[in-house]
Amino acid sequence: MVKRPVEPGVETPADALRRTLREAEEGATLLLRGRGELLPLLRCLDAVAEGLQALEAEGIDLRPERTRWESLCTQLQRGAERLVRHAREGPDALRQAREELRPPEERWWWRLDLLAAEQRRRRMARTGRAVGIALLILALLGGAAYLFLRPDPLTAQKLRLYAAAERAIQEGRWEEALAHYQEAAALDPQDPEPWLRLGWAQERTGDQEAAQASFREAASRFGDPFAYELALARLYVEAGDFGQALPHALRATELNPQSPHAFYVLASAYEGSGKFLEALQALQTCEKLAEAQGDVELVAMSRVRVGTLLQRMALPTP
């Protein structure tokens, strides 16, 4: 082990590394709690990586610091979605900085937005598996509707814009996604759906004022508080924002306690939030209401969801 002579009061390179590592740990903690900035943290990580490499090459024993560094990297990788979502700079700042700096592949933290997008896709896939058969039924019904009732050109164009926006979001190009939703809203000024999607995207980019304005535009076009709350809850569920979906789904069931669809969406919000018992109760209410109203498809979907949910809860199926 190499030891350097140290003058009193002088910060050694190892001390500087420990200080920078501590700053990175504190910065990551703040950002995960929604109170930090991402780009300064990434530059701090660069400094730690460079310091570790240089000092270890000199034979300096940095095993405790290496352990802390590996733990921090694991924390950042697991929390990529939250880090990117909470960054004050906005979701496009990281992509722009990466294009300017062109960091090497081993500096994976400069690609946190791409990692976050992949985590989101995996999370949605896990949620999709839990309701896979139900979604298959919906897809089949939708496919049949498309065959017999093909969408008009306006609807088809809006669907293409939604798909393009989703692709842009998955790749971290939020400004492009916003433009697609704005174009969809301009195509059909009376349709509330693009305003809902635009509001959600603005909310995710931190523009709360614009988001609330878009949500108000959507609500005015629905003209029905129940329809608005249900549609917004569905959108949040679709995006995997289950915590955001819950209050709107609950509000929808309060506004129309006879709607099986409201309880179906509520069950999805509960299940995605890990509240399995509440999800089960909502599905049972959905099935009861759907059966009373003669909605055979929704009854079948609810029963499938109940079965898969009971399996997740490791309870015997009744």
Coordinates of C-alpha atoms in Angstrom, one line a residue, residues 229-230 232-234 237 244-254 262-263 265-267 269:
E229 CA -61.8 11.8 -13.8
L230 CA -62.1 8.3 -15.3
L232 CA -57.4 10.9 -16.5
A233 CA -57.2 7.9 -14.1
R234 CA -56.9 5.6 -17.2
V237 CA -52.6 3.9 -15.3
Q244 CA -51.3 9.7 -9.5
A245 CA -54.1 7.5 -10.9
L246 CA -55.6 6.6 -7.5
P247 CA -57.2 9.8 -6.4
H248 CA -58.8 10.3 -9.8
A249 CA -60.1 6.7 -10.0
L250 CA -61.5 7.1 -6.5
R251 CA -63.2 10.3 -7.5
A252 CA -64.7 8.6 -10.5
T253 CA -66.2 5.9 -8.3
E254 CA -67.6 8.5 -6.0
A262 CA -64.5 3.1 -12.8
F263 CA -63.9 0.2 -10.4
V265 CA -59.6 1.3 -13.4
L266 CA -59.5 1.7 -9.7
A267 CA -58.4 -1.9 -9.3
A269 CA -54.4 1.7 -9.8

